[in-house]
Amino acid sequence: MEAIILLGGPGAGKGTLAESLKQKTDYLHVSTGDMLRAALKSGSPVGLEAKSYMEAGELVPDSVILRIIEERIAQEPAGARFMFDGFPRTLEQAEGLEAILEKHSGTITHVFKLDVPRETLLQRLTGRRVCKACGAVYHVINMPPQKEGVCDVDGGELYQRADDSEETILNRLEVYEKQTAPLIDHYQQRGLIRDIDADQDAEKTTTLVLDVFNG
Ligand code: AMP
C-alpha cells in the first residue's frame, strides 16, 4: 500500500487537485472533510459527533478521524494507493496514520505542500460554491458556472458551505497555522515534502504534481 498526502491551508486547492489527479492516476481520493460532510448529511453517529466542531471551523477529535480513516483503508485491497486530502491535520493524526500504515505494510511516498498566500486563500474561500447534488466546486469569479447558482454537470443547486462564512474562515486559517502547519517540519525531517506553487490555475498545479511523479 502506498499513500500521498495533499497538505495546505483551507482553500489551497487540495480537493480540486485531488479530483484531477484521480482522473490521471490510480490513486483513491480520501477526503476526511467529504467523509464528515456525508456523515453529517446521513445523520450517522460520526456526523453527530463532528457537527459542532465543523460548524465552528475547529478540528474534529483525532480519535474520530483515525477511526474513519482506518475503516476506509480496510475497505481496499492491499495494493491500493491512497491520496489523502485534508488528512492528517495534527501531529497525533500523522502518528496515527504511521501506525495504521505499518499494520498494512504501507508507506507515504510524497507530501505535496500546496503553497498559496493568505489573501488568495481568503478570496478563494469566500467565493467558493458547491453543488448540493454532486459536490462539484465552483468560484463566483475564478470559476463561475455557466448559469448562476446552477451546476454545469448535473443542474444541481449551488450552495455556500456553512463553514465558508468569513468568521469561520478566519478561524480555520488560524487552526491551520497552529495545529496543521507543524506537520511541515514533521514530514520535512522525513524527506517527504514536495513544495508546489499552487497560486495559479488548477491545471498548472496538476502538471507540477504529475512532473514530480514522473521524476
Ligand atoms: P475540509 O473539507 O477539509 O475543509 O474540512 C471541513 C471541516 O471538517 C474542517 O474544518 C474540520 O472541522 C473537519 N475536518 C476535516 N478533516 C479533518 C481532520 N483530518 N481532522 C479534524 N477535523 C477535520
XYZ file of N, CA and C and ligand atoms in Angstrom:
668
model
N 0.818 -1.198 0.000
C 0.000 0.000 0.000
C 0.863 1.263 0.000
N 0.439 2.207 -0.774
C 1.184 3.471 -0.844
C 0.243 4.641 -0.605
N 0.807 5.725 -0.093
C -0.037 6.899 0.142
C 0.715 8.174 -0.201
N -0.049 9.154 -0.697
C 0.476 10.513 -0.811
C -0.447 11.411 0.006
N 0.096 12.538 0.431
C -0.676 13.462 1.256
C -0.710 14.821 0.572
N -1.888 15.414 0.511
C -2.022 16.783 -0.001
C -2.153 17.691 1.213
N -1.152 18.537 1.415
C -1.103 19.377 2.610
C -1.192 20.841 2.207
N -2.050 21.579 2.886
C -2.175 23.004 2.590
C -3.360 23.566 3.345
N -3.374 24.879 3.507
C -4.445 25.527 4.249
C -5.789 25.360 3.570
N -6.863 25.756 4.273
C -8.174 25.711 3.636
C -8.161 26.621 2.417
N -8.679 26.137 1.291
C -8.693 26.952 0.076
C -7.430 26.816 -0.764
N -6.495 25.960 -0.338
C -5.237 25.817 -1.091
C -5.460 25.081 -2.411
N -6.584 24.372 -2.515
C -6.877 23.660 -3.767
C -6.655 22.163 -3.665
N -6.657 21.623 -2.446
C -6.409 20.189 -2.256
C -7.481 19.346 -2.946
N -8.739 19.722 -2.739
C -9.845 18.947 -3.313
C -9.842 18.994 -4.835
N -9.600 20.178 -5.381
C -9.580 20.347 -6.841
C -8.436 19.541 -7.440
N -7.258 19.614 -6.807
C -6.105 18.849 -7.278
C -6.409 17.350 -7.207
N -6.995 16.927 -6.101
C -7.310 15.502 -5.925
C -8.247 15.018 -7.025
N -9.247 15.825 -7.350
C -10.192 15.425 -8.395
C -9.477 15.226 -9.725
N -8.525 16.109 -10.047
C -7.884 15.945 -11.350
C -6.826 14.839 -11.319
N -6.163 14.626 -10.186
C -5.204 13.507 -10.095
C -5.934 12.162 -10.172
N -7.150 12.148 -9.645
C -7.948 10.916 -9.651
C -8.191 10.448 -11.082
N -8.356 11.427 -11.980
C -8.607 11.067 -13.377
C -7.343 10.632 -14.115
N -6.184 11.063 -13.593
C -4.940 10.813 -14.322
C -4.060 9.739 -13.681
N -4.438 9.259 -12.498
C -3.635 8.248 -11.802
C -4.594 7.203 -11.208
N -4.011 6.185 -10.547
C -4.896 5.184 -9.927
C -5.054 5.417 -8.423
N -4.722 6.620 -7.960
C -4.875 6.906 -6.532
C -6.344 7.081 -6.155
N -6.690 6.563 -4.986
C -8.052 6.726 -4.463
C -8.100 8.011 -3.642
N -9.077 8.837 -3.934
C -9.197 10.125 -3.234
C -9.898 9.918 -1.889
N -9.196 10.219 -0.809
C -9.810 10.102 0.510
C -9.784 11.476 1.179
N -10.959 12.104 1.249
C -11.078 13.428 1.854
C -11.864 13.288 3.154
N -11.196 13.573 4.280
C -11.906 13.449 5.562
C -13.035 14.485 5.642
N -12.831 15.671 5.046
C -13.892 16.683 5.034
C -15.137 16.158 4.319
N -14.933 15.543 3.139
C -16.076 14.979 2.385
C -16.744 13.858 3.181
N -15.915 13.011 3.821
C -16.474 11.893 4.591
C -17.314 12.418 5.756
N -16.810 13.464 6.404
C -17.547 14.021 7.547
C -18.827 14.708 7.089
N -18.762 15.421 5.949
C -19.986 16.077 5.441
C -21.040 15.024 5.075
N -20.588 13.895 4.500
C -21.528 12.823 4.157
C -22.125 12.233 5.432
N -21.294 12.074 6.467
C -21.775 11.520 7.741
C -22.801 12.458 8.376
N -22.548 13.739 8.245
C -23.446 14.761 8.802
C -24.803 14.704 8.098
N -24.727 14.595 6.781
C -25.938 14.573 5.961
C -26.793 13.343 6.275
N -26.116 12.212 6.517
C -26.870 10.975 6.765
C -27.296 10.861 8.224
N -26.800 11.756 9.064
C -27.191 11.729 10.479
C -26.575 10.580 11.253
N -25.437 10.035 10.770
C -24.788 8.918 11.471
C -24.142 9.417 12.776
N -23.780 8.488 13.683
C -23.146 8.897 14.950
C -21.884 9.741 14.730
N -21.069 9.379 13.726
C -19.860 10.175 13.447
C -20.257 11.604 13.072
N -21.313 11.710 12.242
C -21.782 13.033 11.817
C -22.219 13.868 13.001
N -22.952 13.229 13.904
C -23.449 13.963 15.080
C -22.289 14.421 15.957
N -21.278 13.568 16.065
C -20.124 13.908 16.886
C -19.323 15.059 16.264
N -19.272 15.076 14.924
C -18.418 16.053 14.226
C -19.079 17.426 14.060
N -20.404 17.457 14.094
C -21.178 18.643 13.696
C -20.681 19.955 14.317
N -20.631 20.010 15.632
C -20.344 21.302 16.288
C -18.935 21.776 15.947
N -18.001 20.851 15.847
C -16.612 21.232 15.507
C -16.569 21.821 14.098
N -17.233 21.133 13.177
C -17.185 21.581 11.777
C -17.811 22.960 11.624
N -18.939 23.153 12.283
C -19.617 24.446 12.169
C -18.754 25.584 12.690
N -17.944 25.287 13.704
C -17.100 26.338 14.291
C -15.758 26.468 13.572
N -15.496 25.572 12.627
C -14.200 25.604 11.936
C -13.080 25.028 12.791
N -13.466 24.257 13.826
C -12.474 23.604 14.686
C -12.216 22.195 14.173
N -11.151 21.579 14.652
C -10.862 20.219 14.215
C -11.703 19.204 14.990
N -12.181 18.210 14.290
C -12.891 17.086 14.886
C -11.836 16.263 15.645
N -12.193 15.662 16.810
C -11.182 14.939 17.594
C -10.422 13.883 16.781
N -9.131 13.765 17.102
C -8.250 12.842 16.370
C -8.784 11.413 16.389
N -9.360 10.991 17.523
C -9.827 9.603 17.635
C -10.919 9.311 16.595
N -11.801 10.283 16.363
C -12.887 10.102 15.381
C -12.284 9.981 13.986
N -11.346 10.884 13.689
C -10.742 10.909 12.351
C -9.962 9.616 12.082
N -9.175 9.192 13.069
C -8.361 7.990 12.845
C -9.239 6.751 12.671
N -10.385 6.763 13.349
C -11.300 5.627 13.199
C -11.863 5.564 11.776
N -12.297 6.723 11.243
C -12.886 6.667 9.890
C -11.809 6.360 8.839
N -10.584 6.822 9.080
C -9.501 6.527 8.130
C -9.166 5.035 8.150
N -9.098 4.488 9.352
C -8.763 3.065 9.468
C -9.825 2.216 8.757
N -11.085 2.584 8.946
C -12.174 1.837 8.294
C -12.090 1.962 6.771
N -11.765 3.162 6.317
C -11.693 3.418 4.870
C -10.570 2.597 4.234
N -9.410 2.574 4.877
C -8.260 1.836 4.337
C -8.571 0.337 4.286
N -9.261 -0.139 5.314
C -9.570 -1.576 5.393
C -10.505 -2.030 4.270
N -11.212 -1.081 3.641
C -12.138 -1.450 2.557
C -11.423 -1.795 1.253
N -10.140 -1.430 1.153
C -9.438 -1.576 -0.132
C -8.437 -2.727 -0.095
N -8.089 -3.270 -1.258
C -7.100 -4.356 -1.297
C -5.712 -3.863 -0.887
N -4.831 -4.824 -0.586
C -3.513 -4.499 -0.029
C -2.685 -3.579 -0.924
N -2.861 -3.684 -2.245
C -2.023 -2.899 -3.152
C -2.557 -1.500 -3.458
N -3.611 -1.098 -2.787
C -4.265 0.185 -3.123
C -3.345 1.379 -2.867
N -3.592 2.428 -3.620
C -2.832 3.670 -3.412
C -3.821 4.761 -2.983
N -3.487 5.446 -1.905
C -4.382 6.452 -1.344
C -3.819 7.856 -1.496
N -4.731 8.771 -1.742
C -4.369 10.187 -1.819
C -5.183 10.864 -0.712
N -4.509 11.283 0.352
C -5.217 11.879 1.487
C -5.318 13.389 1.310
N -6.548 13.874 1.422
C -6.845 15.294 1.216
C -7.488 15.812 2.508
N -6.772 16.721 3.183
C -7.307 17.251 4.448
C -7.019 16.340 5.631
N -6.154 15.390 5.447
C -5.725 14.464 6.495
C -4.270 14.077 6.213
N -3.397 13.961 7.204
C -3.596 14.326 8.604
C -3.577 15.841 8.822
N -4.175 16.269 9.929
C -4.246 17.698 10.239
C -3.603 18.034 11.573
N -3.135 17.015 12.306
C -2.422 17.247 13.568
C -1.270 16.245 13.622
N -0.314 16.513 14.531
C 0.794 15.562 14.692
C 0.270 14.207 15.164
N -0.751 14.235 16.038
C -1.332 12.975 16.536
C -1.915 12.168 15.368
N -2.564 12.851 14.443
C -3.115 12.136 13.278
C -1.993 11.582 12.415
N -0.909 12.350 12.266
C 0.220 11.877 11.446
C 0.811 10.619 12.063
N 0.933 10.632 13.388
C 1.482 9.451 14.067
C 0.508 8.279 13.983
N -0.774 8.581 14.108
C -1.804 7.541 13.982
C -1.764 6.914 12.599
N -1.580 7.760 11.577
C -1.510 7.255 10.206
C -0.296 6.335 10.050
N 0.829 6.745 10.641
C 2.027 5.903 10.529
C 1.789 4.519 11.144
N 1.081 4.505 12.266
C 0.788 3.215 12.923
C -0.136 2.364 12.041
N -1.137 3.008 11.419
C -2.058 2.259 10.543
C -1.293 1.718 9.340
N -0.426 2.552 8.757
C 0.329 2.132 7.580
C 1.244 0.959 7.915
N 1.820 1.005 9.099
C 2.719 -0.075 9.489
C 1.976 -1.416 9.491
N 0.752 -1.377 10.001
C -0.070 -2.602 10.040
C -0.318 -3.158 8.648
N -0.411 -2.232 7.661
C -0.744 -2.640 6.288
C 0.505 -2.689 5.397
N 1.693 -2.664 6.002
C 2.962 -2.580 5.255
C 2.898 -1.471 4.213
N 2.381 -0.341 4.600
C 2.246 0.785 3.664
C 3.275 1.869 3.930
N 3.508 2.715 2.904
C 4.431 3.834 3.098
C 3.852 5.104 2.479
N 4.316 6.229 3.017
C 3.994 7.521 2.415
C 5.141 7.834 1.452
N 4.815 8.138 0.192
C 5.884 8.403 -0.776
C 6.116 9.893 -1.000
N 5.064 10.709 -0.941
C 5.209 12.158 -1.150
C 4.210 12.917 -0.287
N 4.640 14.079 0.194
C 3.700 15.007 0.832
C 3.740 16.285 -0.012
N 2.688 16.517 -0.768
C 2.639 17.709 -1.620
C 2.136 18.874 -0.793
N 3.023 19.859 -0.619
C 2.663 21.028 0.185
C 2.237 22.135 -0.764
N 0.948 22.461 -0.756
C 0.408 23.455 -1.691
C 0.603 24.857 -1.111
N 1.457 25.627 -1.756
C 1.771 26.972 -1.264
C 0.880 28.012 -1.922
N 0.120 28.721 -1.087
C -0.798 29.760 -1.565
C -0.789 30.889 -0.533
N -0.627 32.158 -0.960
C -0.657 33.249 0.017
C -2.025 33.387 0.676
N -1.990 33.914 1.899
C -3.211 34.031 2.705
C -4.342 34.799 1.991
N -3.981 35.890 1.272
C -5.035 36.684 0.600
C -5.750 35.834 -0.445
N -4.996 34.986 -1.132
C -5.613 34.115 -2.148
C -6.540 33.101 -1.480
N -6.099 32.550 -0.345
C -6.940 31.574 0.367
C -8.275 32.210 0.726
N -8.200 33.428 1.270
C -9.420 34.130 1.691
C -10.350 34.376 0.506
N -9.742 34.848 -0.595
C -10.534 35.164 -1.782
C -11.187 33.890 -2.335
N -10.431 32.787 -2.337
C -10.980 31.532 -2.867
C -12.131 31.017 -2.005
N -11.949 31.090 -0.683
C -12.959 30.502 0.206
C -14.244 31.310 0.238
N -14.123 32.640 0.226
C -15.338 33.452 0.313
C -16.171 33.301 -0.966
N -15.516 33.023 -2.109
C -16.259 32.908 -3.372
C -16.628 31.486 -3.743
N -16.275 30.520 -2.896
C -16.499 29.109 -3.248
C -17.982 28.744 -3.196
N -18.426 27.996 -4.185
C -19.792 27.463 -4.208
C -19.691 25.985 -4.576
N -20.586 25.181 -4.003
C -20.514 23.731 -4.175
C -21.882 23.203 -4.620
N -21.852 22.206 -5.506
C -23.124 21.611 -5.955
C -23.685 20.700 -4.860
N -24.949 20.920 -4.524
C -25.611 20.128 -3.477
C -25.705 18.664 -3.880
N -25.848 18.431 -5.187
C -26.061 17.060 -5.647
C -24.746 16.298 -5.816
N -23.770 16.864 -6.568
C -22.579 16.061 -6.904
C -21.300 16.545 -6.229
N -21.340 17.689 -5.546
C -20.146 18.151 -4.835
C -19.153 18.913 -5.709
N -19.474 19.116 -7.008
C -18.559 19.873 -7.879
C -18.357 21.278 -7.287
N -17.108 21.775 -7.430
C -16.767 23.040 -6.785
C -16.593 24.151 -7.817
N -17.170 25.311 -7.537
C -17.083 26.486 -8.417
C -16.572 27.672 -7.611
N -16.305 28.767 -8.327
C -15.961 30.015 -7.656
C -16.677 31.132 -8.393
N -17.312 32.036 -7.638
C -18.148 33.050 -8.287
C -17.368 33.904 -9.292
N -16.060 34.080 -9.060
C -15.264 34.889 -10.002
C -14.287 34.027 -10.813
N -13.511 33.179 -10.132
C -12.452 32.423 -10.817
C -12.990 31.292 -11.687
N -14.097 30.675 -11.256
C -14.598 29.508 -11.983
C -16.128 29.486 -11.918
N -16.784 30.497 -12.516
C -18.246 30.572 -12.380
C -18.934 29.499 -13.224
N -20.096 29.025 -12.757
C -20.855 28.088 -13.577
C -21.458 28.850 -14.758
N -21.909 28.122 -15.793
C -22.495 28.803 -16.956
C -23.723 29.602 -16.550
N -24.536 29.000 -15.670
C -25.729 29.712 -15.199
C -25.594 29.902 -13.690
N -25.755 31.141 -13.245
C -25.528 31.447 -11.837
C -26.336 30.525 -10.905
N -25.647 29.950 -9.933
C -26.334 29.147 -8.922
C -26.696 27.734 -9.354
N -26.271 27.357 -10.594
C -26.660 26.036 -11.107
C -25.410 25.263 -11.563
N -25.325 23.991 -11.179
C -24.167 23.165 -11.523
C -24.154 22.819 -13.020
N -22.984 23.014 -13.671
C -22.845 22.675 -15.093
C -22.992 21.172 -15.320
N -22.568 20.370 -14.342
C -22.523 18.915 -14.526
C -23.921 18.303 -14.506
N -24.700 18.634 -13.478
C -25.990 17.946 -13.325
C -27.161 18.873 -13.014
N -26.950 20.182 -13.137
C -28.062 21.109 -12.899
C -28.435 21.270 -11.435
N -27.619 20.669 -10.537
C -27.896 20.774 -9.087
C -27.758 22.213 -8.591
N -28.349 22.462 -7.438
C -28.299 23.810 -6.852
C -26.930 24.031 -6.195
N -26.341 25.220 -6.434
C -25.056 25.520 -5.807
C -25.299 26.207 -4.465
N -24.495 25.846 -3.471
C -24.640 26.474 -2.142
C -23.276 26.868 -1.598
N -23.328 27.687 -0.571
C -22.078 28.082 0.082
C -21.931 27.234 1.340
N -20.790 26.563 1.507
C -20.595 25.744 2.699
C -20.774 26.608 3.944
N -21.431 26.045 4.965
C -21.692 26.816 6.194
C -20.382 27.324 6.791
N -19.306 26.522 6.640
C -18.036 26.954 7.250
C -17.227 27.844 6.310
N -17.806 28.286 5.199
C -17.156 29.275 4.330
C -17.649 30.695 4.637
N -18.254 30.895 5.821
C -18.601 32.268 6.219
C -17.305 32.936 6.680
N -17.258 34.266 6.566
C -15.996 34.955 6.814
C -15.410 34.654 8.204
N -16.277 34.663 9.213
C -15.799 34.465 10.583
C -15.187 33.064 10.747
N -15.873 32.065 10.201
C -15.375 30.692 10.342
C -14.110 30.490 9.519
N -14.040 31.145 8.366
C -12.828 31.039 7.541
C -11.612 31.527 8.331
N -11.756 32.665 9.009
C -10.623 33.214 9.762
C -10.192 32.228 10.841
N -11.165 31.588 11.478
C -10.823 30.591 12.498
C -10.123 29.386 11.874
N -10.606 28.942 10.714
C -9.995 27.770 10.075
C -8.541 28.061 9.683
N -8.294 29.308 9.228
C -6.911 29.667 8.870
C -6.017 29.624 10.115
N -6.573 30.098 11.236
C -5.801 30.097 12.469
C -5.538 28.671 12.948
N -6.577 27.838 12.859
C -6.441 26.434 13.250
C -5.369 25.761 12.385
N -5.350 26.087 11.092
C -4.334 25.505 10.195
C -2.933 25.897 10.676
N -2.735 27.186 10.921
C -1.408 27.657 11.342
C -0.950 26.983 12.630
N -1.866 26.884 13.584
C -1.494 26.359 14.910
C -1.350 24.845 14.916
N -2.318 24.131 14.306
C -2.361 22.686 14.512
C -1.839 21.868 13.332
N -1.951 22.426 12.117
C -1.572 21.620 10.948
C -0.192 21.997 10.408
N 0.137 23.303 10.423
C 1.434 23.717 9.853
C 2.634 22.988 10.500
N 2.570 22.616 11.797
C 3.702 21.850 12.359
C 3.992 20.533 11.625
N 3.031 20.061 10.856
C 3.270 18.823 10.092
C 4.330 19.020 9.012
N 4.510 20.267 8.582
C 5.501 20.535 7.536
C 6.879 20.083 8.029
N 7.223 20.476 9.265
C 8.505 20.080 9.859
C 8.608 18.566 9.995
N 7.515 17.989 10.461
C 7.458 16.540 10.681
C 7.814 15.786 9.397
N 7.202 16.199 8.294
C 7.459 15.494 7.038
C 8.746 15.940 6.365
N 9.156 17.196 6.648
C 10.448 17.668 6.118
C 11.574 16.784 6.675
N 11.477 16.491 7.977
C 12.506 15.646 8.609
C 12.562 14.260 7.979
N 11.463 13.832 7.393
C 11.426 12.509 6.764
C 11.704 12.575 5.265
N 12.038 13.783 4.786
C 12.401 13.950 3.367
C 11.237 13.796 2.408
N 10.007 14.056 2.891
C 8.839 13.764 2.055
C 8.175 14.995 1.431
N 8.577 16.195 1.883
C 7.874 17.402 1.408
C 8.245 17.740 -0.037
N 7.213 17.941 -0.864
C 7.391 18.444 -2.237
C 6.643 19.767 -2.303
N 7.389 20.861 -2.445
C 6.755 22.181 -2.488
C 6.119 22.426 -3.836
N 4.862 22.809 -3.831
C 4.143 23.065 -5.080
C 3.567 24.478 -5.034
N 3.899 25.283 -6.043
C 3.300 26.615 -6.137
C 1.860 26.435 -6.619
N 0.917 26.652 -5.702
C -0.497 26.423 -6.050
C -1.258 27.737 -6.182
N -0.512 28.845 -6.329
C -1.152 30.154 -6.521
C -1.291 30.405 -8.019
N -1.930 29.484 -8.700
C -2.102 29.567 -10.151
C -3.265 28.660 -10.540
N -3.571 28.583 -11.826
C -4.768 27.799 -12.134
C -4.544 26.311 -11.900
N -5.665 25.629 -11.697
C -5.638 24.246 -11.222
C -4.873 23.318 -12.169
N -4.999 23.584 -13.455
C -4.359 22.712 -14.432
C -2.830 22.752 -14.301
N -2.302 23.980 -14.109
C -0.844 24.122 -13.982
C -0.359 23.444 -12.702
N -1.131 23.579 -11.644
C -0.748 22.937 -10.379
C -0.709 21.420 -10.568
N -1.695 20.880 -11.257
C -1.737 19.432 -11.501
C -0.505 18.990 -12.285
N -0.129 19.782 -13.292
C 1.047 19.432 -14.094
C 2.304 19.377 -13.224
N 2.444 20.352 -12.318
C 3.622 20.355 -11.435
C 3.683 19.075 -10.604
N 2.520 18.660 -10.106
C 2.476 17.460 -9.271
C 2.782 16.212 -10.106
N 2.227 16.144 -11.297
C 2.484 14.979 -12.157
C 3.958 14.907 -12.540
N 4.596 16.078 -12.710
C 6.032 16.102 -13.012
C 6.830 15.429 -11.903
N 6.416 15.640 -10.654
C 7.114 15.004 -9.527
C 6.962 13.487 -9.617
N 5.749 13.031 -9.927
C 5.521 11.587 -10.070
C 6.379 10.992 -11.170
N 6.491 11.741 -12.271
C 7.217 11.207 -13.418
C 8.723 11.415 -13.316
N 9.151 11.977 -12.167
C 10.579 12.138 -11.871
C 11.234 13.125 -12.782
P -12.303 20.374 4.738
O -13.390 19.991 3.794
O -11.063 19.546 4.595
O -12.017 21.847 4.728
O -12.857 20.042 6.203
C -14.009 20.672 6.724
C -14.050 20.519 8.238
O -14.115 19.139 8.592
C -12.829 21.045 8.981
O -12.912 22.438 9.239
C -12.877 20.229 10.262
O -13.892 20.695 11.145
C -13.323 18.875 9.744
N -12.172 18.027 9.324
C -11.888 17.574 8.070
N -10.784 16.820 8.070
C -10.342 16.787 9.362
C -9.235 16.187 10.014
N -8.325 15.452 9.341
N -9.101 16.394 11.340
C -10.005 17.095 12.046
N -11.061 17.706 11.504
C -11.248 17.554 10.158
